[in-house]
PDB file of C-alpha atoms in Angstrom:
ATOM      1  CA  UNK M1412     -28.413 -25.183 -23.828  1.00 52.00           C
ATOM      2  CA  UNK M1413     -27.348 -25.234 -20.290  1.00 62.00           C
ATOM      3  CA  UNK M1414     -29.067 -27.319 -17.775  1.00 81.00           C
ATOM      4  CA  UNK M1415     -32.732 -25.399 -15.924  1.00 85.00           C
ATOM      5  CA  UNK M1416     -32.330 -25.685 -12.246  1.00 86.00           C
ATOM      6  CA  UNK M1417     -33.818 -24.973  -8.709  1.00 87.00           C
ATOM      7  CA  UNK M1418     -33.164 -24.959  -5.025  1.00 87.00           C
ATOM      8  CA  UNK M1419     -35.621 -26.703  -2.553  1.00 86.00           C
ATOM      9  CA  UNK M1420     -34.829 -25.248   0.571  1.00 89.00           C
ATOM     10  CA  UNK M1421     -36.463 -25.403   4.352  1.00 86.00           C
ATOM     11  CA  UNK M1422     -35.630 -21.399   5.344  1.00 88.00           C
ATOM     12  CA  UNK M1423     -37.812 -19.489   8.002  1.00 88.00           C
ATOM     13  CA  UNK M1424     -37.580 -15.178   7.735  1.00 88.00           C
ATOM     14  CA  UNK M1425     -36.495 -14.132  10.987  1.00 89.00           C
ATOM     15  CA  UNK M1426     -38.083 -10.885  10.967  1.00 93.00           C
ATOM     16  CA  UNK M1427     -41.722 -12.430  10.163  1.00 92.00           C
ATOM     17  CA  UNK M1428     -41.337 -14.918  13.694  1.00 92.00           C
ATOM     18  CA  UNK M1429     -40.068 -12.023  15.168  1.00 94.00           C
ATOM     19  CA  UNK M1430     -43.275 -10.207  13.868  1.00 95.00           C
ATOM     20  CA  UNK M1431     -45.517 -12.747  14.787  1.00 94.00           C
ATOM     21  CA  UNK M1432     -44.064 -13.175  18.057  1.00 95.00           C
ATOM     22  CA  UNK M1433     -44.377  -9.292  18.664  1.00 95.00           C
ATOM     23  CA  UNK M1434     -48.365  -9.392  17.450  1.00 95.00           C
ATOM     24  CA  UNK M1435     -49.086 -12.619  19.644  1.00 95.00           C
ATOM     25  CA  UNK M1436     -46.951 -10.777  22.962  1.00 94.00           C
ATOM     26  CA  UNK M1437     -49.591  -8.025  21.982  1.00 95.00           C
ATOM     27  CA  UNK M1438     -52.741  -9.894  22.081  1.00 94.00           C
ATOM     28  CA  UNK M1439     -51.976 -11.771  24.663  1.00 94.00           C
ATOM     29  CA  UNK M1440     -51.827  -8.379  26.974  1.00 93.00           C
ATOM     30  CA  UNK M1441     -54.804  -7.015  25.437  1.00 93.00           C
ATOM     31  CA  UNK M1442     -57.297  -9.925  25.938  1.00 90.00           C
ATOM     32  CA  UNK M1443     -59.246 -10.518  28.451  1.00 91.00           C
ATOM     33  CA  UNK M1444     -58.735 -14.171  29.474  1.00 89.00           C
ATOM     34  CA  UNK M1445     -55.041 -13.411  29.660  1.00 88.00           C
ATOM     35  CA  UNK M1446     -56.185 -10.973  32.414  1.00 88.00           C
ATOM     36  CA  UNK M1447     -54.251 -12.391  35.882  1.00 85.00           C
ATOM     37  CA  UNK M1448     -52.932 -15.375  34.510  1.00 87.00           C
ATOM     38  CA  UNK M1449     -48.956 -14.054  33.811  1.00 88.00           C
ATOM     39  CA  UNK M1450     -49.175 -14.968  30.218  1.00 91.00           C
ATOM     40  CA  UNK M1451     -46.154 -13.688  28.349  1.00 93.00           C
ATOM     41  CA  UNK M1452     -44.757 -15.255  25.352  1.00 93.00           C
ATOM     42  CA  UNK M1453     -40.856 -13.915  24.297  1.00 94.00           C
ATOM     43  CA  UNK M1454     -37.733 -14.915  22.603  1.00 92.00           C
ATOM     44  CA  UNK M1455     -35.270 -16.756  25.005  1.00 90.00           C
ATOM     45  CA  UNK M1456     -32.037 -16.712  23.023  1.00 86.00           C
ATOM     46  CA  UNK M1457     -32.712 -18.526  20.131  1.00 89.00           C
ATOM     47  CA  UNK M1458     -35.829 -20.513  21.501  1.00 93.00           C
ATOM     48  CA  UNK M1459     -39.348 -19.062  22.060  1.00 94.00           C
ATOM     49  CA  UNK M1460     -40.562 -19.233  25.456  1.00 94.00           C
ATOM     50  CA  UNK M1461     -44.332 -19.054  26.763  1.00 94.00           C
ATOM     51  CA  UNK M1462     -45.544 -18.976  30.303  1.00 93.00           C
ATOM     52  CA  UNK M1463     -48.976 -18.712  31.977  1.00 93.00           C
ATOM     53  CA  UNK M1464     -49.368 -20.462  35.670  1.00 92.00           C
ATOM     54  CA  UNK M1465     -51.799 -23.458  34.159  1.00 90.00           C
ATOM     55  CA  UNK M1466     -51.067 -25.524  31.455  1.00 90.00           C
ATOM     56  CA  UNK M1467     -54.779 -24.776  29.367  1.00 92.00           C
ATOM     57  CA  UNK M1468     -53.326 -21.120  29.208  1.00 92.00           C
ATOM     58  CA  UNK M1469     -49.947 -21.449  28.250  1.00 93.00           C
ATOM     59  CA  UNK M1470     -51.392 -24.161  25.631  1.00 93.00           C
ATOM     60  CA  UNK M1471     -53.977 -20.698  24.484  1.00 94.00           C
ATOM     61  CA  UNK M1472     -50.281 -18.850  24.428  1.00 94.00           C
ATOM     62  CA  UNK M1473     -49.267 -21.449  21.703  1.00 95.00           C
ATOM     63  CA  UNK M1474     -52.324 -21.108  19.569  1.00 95.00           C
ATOM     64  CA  UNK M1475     -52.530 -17.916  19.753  1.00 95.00           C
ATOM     65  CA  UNK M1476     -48.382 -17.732  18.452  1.00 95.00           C
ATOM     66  CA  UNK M1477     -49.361 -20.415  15.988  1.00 95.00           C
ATOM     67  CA  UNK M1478     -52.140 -17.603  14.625  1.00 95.00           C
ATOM     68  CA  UNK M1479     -50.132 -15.525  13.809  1.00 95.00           C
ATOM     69  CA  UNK M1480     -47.378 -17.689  12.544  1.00 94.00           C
ATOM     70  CA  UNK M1481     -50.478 -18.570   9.601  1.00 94.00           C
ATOM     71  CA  UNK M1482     -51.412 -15.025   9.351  1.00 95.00           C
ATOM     72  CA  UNK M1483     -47.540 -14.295   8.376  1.00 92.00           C
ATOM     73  CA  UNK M1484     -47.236 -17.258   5.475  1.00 90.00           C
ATOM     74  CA  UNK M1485     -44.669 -19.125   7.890  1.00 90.00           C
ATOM     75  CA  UNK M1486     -45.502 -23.353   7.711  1.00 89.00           C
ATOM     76  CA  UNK M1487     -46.105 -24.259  11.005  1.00 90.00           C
ATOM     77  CA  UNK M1488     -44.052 -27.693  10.148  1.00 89.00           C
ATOM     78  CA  UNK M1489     -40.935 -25.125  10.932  1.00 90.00           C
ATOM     79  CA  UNK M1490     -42.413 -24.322  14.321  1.00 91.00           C
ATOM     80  CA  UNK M1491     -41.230 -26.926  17.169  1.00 91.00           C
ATOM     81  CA  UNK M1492     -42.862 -27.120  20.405  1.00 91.00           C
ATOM     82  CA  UNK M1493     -42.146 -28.920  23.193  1.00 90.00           C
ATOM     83  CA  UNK M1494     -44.961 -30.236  25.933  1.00 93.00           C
ATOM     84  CA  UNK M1495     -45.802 -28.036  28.677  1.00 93.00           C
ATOM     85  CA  UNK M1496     -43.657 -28.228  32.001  1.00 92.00           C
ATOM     86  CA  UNK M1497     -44.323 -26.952  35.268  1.00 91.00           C
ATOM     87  CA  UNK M1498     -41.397 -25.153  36.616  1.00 86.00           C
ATOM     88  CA  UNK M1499     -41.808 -24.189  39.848  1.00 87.00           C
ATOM     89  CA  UNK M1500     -45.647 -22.710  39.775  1.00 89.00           C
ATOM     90  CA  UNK M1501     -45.452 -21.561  36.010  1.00 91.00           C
ATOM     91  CA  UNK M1502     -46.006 -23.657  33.510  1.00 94.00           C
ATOM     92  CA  UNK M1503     -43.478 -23.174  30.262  1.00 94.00           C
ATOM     93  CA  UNK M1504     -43.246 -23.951  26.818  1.00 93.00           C
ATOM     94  CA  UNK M1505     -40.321 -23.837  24.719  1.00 94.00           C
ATOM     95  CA  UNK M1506     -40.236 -23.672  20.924  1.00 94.00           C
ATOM     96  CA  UNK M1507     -37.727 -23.492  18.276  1.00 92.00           C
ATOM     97  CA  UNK M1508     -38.155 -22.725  14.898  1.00 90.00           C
ATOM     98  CA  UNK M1509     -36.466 -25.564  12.368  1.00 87.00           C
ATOM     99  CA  UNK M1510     -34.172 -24.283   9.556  1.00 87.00           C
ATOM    100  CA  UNK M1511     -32.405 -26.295   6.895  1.00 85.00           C
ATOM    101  CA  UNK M1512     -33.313 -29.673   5.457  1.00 86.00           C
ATOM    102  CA  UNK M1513     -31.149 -32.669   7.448  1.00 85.00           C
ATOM    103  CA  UNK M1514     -29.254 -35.082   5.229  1.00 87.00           C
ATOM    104  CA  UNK M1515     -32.136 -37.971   5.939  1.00 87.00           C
ATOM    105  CA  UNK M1516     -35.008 -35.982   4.768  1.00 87.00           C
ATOM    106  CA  UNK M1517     -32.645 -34.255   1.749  1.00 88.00           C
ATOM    107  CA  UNK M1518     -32.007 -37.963   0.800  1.00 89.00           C
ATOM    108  CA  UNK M1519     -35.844 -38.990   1.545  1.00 89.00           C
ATOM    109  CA  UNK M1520     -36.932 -36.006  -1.145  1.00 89.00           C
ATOM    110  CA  UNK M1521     -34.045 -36.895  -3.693  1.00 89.00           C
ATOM    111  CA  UNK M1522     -35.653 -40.719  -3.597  1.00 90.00           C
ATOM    112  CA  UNK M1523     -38.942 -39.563  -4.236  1.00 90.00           C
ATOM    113  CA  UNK M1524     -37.622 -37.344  -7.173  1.00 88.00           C
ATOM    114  CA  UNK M1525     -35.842 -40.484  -8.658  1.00 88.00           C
ATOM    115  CA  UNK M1526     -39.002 -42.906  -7.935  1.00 89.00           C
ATOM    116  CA  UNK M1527     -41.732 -40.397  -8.742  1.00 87.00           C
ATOM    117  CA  UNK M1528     -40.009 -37.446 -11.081  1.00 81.00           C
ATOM    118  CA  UNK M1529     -39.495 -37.651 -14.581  1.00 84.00           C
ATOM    119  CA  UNK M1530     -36.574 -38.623 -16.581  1.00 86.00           C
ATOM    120  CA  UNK M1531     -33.512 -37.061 -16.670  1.00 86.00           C
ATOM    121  CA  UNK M1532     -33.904 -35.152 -13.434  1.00 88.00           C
ATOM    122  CA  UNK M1533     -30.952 -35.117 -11.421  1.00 88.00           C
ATOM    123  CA  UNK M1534     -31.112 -34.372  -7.445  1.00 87.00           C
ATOM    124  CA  UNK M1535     -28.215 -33.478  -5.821  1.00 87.00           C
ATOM    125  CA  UNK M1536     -27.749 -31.771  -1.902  1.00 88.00           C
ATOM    126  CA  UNK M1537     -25.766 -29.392  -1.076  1.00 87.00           C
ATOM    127  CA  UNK M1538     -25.574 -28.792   2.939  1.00 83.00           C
ATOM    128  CA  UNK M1539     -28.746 -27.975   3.999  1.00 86.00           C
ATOM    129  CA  UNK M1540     -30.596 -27.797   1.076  1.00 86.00           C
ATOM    130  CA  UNK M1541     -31.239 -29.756  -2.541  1.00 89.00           C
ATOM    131  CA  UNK M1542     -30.550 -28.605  -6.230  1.00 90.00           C
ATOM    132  CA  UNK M1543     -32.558 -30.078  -8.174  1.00 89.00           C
ATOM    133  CA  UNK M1544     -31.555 -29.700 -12.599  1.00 90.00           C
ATOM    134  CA  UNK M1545     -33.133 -30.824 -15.916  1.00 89.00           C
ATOM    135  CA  UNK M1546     -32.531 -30.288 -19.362  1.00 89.00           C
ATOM    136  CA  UNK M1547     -36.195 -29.341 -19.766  1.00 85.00           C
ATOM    137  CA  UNK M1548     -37.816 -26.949 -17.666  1.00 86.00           C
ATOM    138  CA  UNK M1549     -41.174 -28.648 -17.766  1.00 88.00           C
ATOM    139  CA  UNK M1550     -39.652 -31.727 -16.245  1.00 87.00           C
ATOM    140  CA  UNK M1551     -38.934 -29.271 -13.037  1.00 86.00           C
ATOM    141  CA  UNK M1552     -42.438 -28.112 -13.044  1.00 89.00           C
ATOM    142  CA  UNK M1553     -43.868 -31.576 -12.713  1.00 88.00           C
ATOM    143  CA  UNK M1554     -41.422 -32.206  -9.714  1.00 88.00           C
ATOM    144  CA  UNK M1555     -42.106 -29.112  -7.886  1.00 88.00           C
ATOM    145  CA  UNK M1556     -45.711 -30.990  -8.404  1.00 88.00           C
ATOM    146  CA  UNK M1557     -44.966 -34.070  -7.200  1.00 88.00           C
ATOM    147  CA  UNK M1558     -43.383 -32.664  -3.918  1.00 88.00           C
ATOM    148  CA  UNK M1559     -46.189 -30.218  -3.299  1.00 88.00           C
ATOM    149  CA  UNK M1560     -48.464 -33.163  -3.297  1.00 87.00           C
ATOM    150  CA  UNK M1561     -46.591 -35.328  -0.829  1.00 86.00           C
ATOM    151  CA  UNK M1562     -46.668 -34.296   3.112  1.00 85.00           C
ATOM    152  CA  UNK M1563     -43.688 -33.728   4.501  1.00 84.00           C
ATOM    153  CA  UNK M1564     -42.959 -33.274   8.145  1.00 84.00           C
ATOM    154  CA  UNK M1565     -40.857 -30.263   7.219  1.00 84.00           C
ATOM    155  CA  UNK M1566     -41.401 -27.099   4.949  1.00 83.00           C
ATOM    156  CA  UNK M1567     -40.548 -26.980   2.207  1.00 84.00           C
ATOM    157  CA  UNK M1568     -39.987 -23.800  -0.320  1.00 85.00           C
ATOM    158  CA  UNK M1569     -38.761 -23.881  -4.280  1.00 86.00           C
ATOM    159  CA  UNK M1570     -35.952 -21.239  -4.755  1.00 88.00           C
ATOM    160  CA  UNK M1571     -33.616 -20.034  -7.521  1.00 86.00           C
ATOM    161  CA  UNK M1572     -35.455 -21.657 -10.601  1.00 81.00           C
ATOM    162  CA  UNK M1573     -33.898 -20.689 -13.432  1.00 83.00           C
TER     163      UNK M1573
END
């Protein structure tokens, strides 16, 4: 019998941020305390950008974006925001959203599966993500386990388990 296997990947849907980002721009024009401040969150090529003219409201911009990041199932681990800068009289946040698991952390995971997993599980990454196989498909249950217990600094999702 052929080898069980699965993918752990770090991947982000584009169209939920984009939703999110839409729903936050929305509340953020309806609500009151947004009222006179120039408030706008929007996408500035492939970064995020949020403005309001004092940093406690452009900070409000970001919690409110992070809201609805939660209220669309997307980690906010993927979510990367910078610290408030004053540019000119605005202040401005930029945020990116993190894709992809970097060699480091794909080797970090993979040592944690070797140390931690059960025998016989084999780790091996491919680009930006991390195939994990097993002759038993139990064995991959107790991995997925042992990673969902551990707290990464990244997301993490399980994909392609077959």
């Amino acid at each position: 019998m052929a080898d069980s296997s699965f993918d752990i990947v770090s991947k982000v849907e584009r169209q939920e941020v984009d939703n999110a980002l839409n729903q936050a721009a929305k509340e953020i024009s309806q609500r009151y305390d947004f009222k006179g401040v120039g408030a706008s969150i929007s996408w500035s090529g492939e970064k995020i950008l949020m403005e309001a003219n004092s940093e406690d409201r452009v900070k409000a911009v970001l919690d409110v974006f992070q809201s609805k990041l939660i209220k669309r199932g997307i980690s906010l681990k993927a979510l990367d925001a910078g610290e408030p800068q004053l540019s000119g009289k605005e202040y401005k946040i930029f945020a990116s959203i993190q894709e992809g698991i970097s060699q480091e952390n794909a080797k970090k995971v993979a040592k944690i599966i070797r140390d931690e997993g059960p025998k016989g599980v084999k780790a091996q990454v491919q680009g930006d993500e991390l195939r994990v196989s097993s002759k038993s498909r139990d064995d991959l249950q107790a991995v997925i386990a042992v990673l969902k217990g551990k707290d990464f600094d990244f997301a993490l999702q399980f994909v392609n388990y077959r």
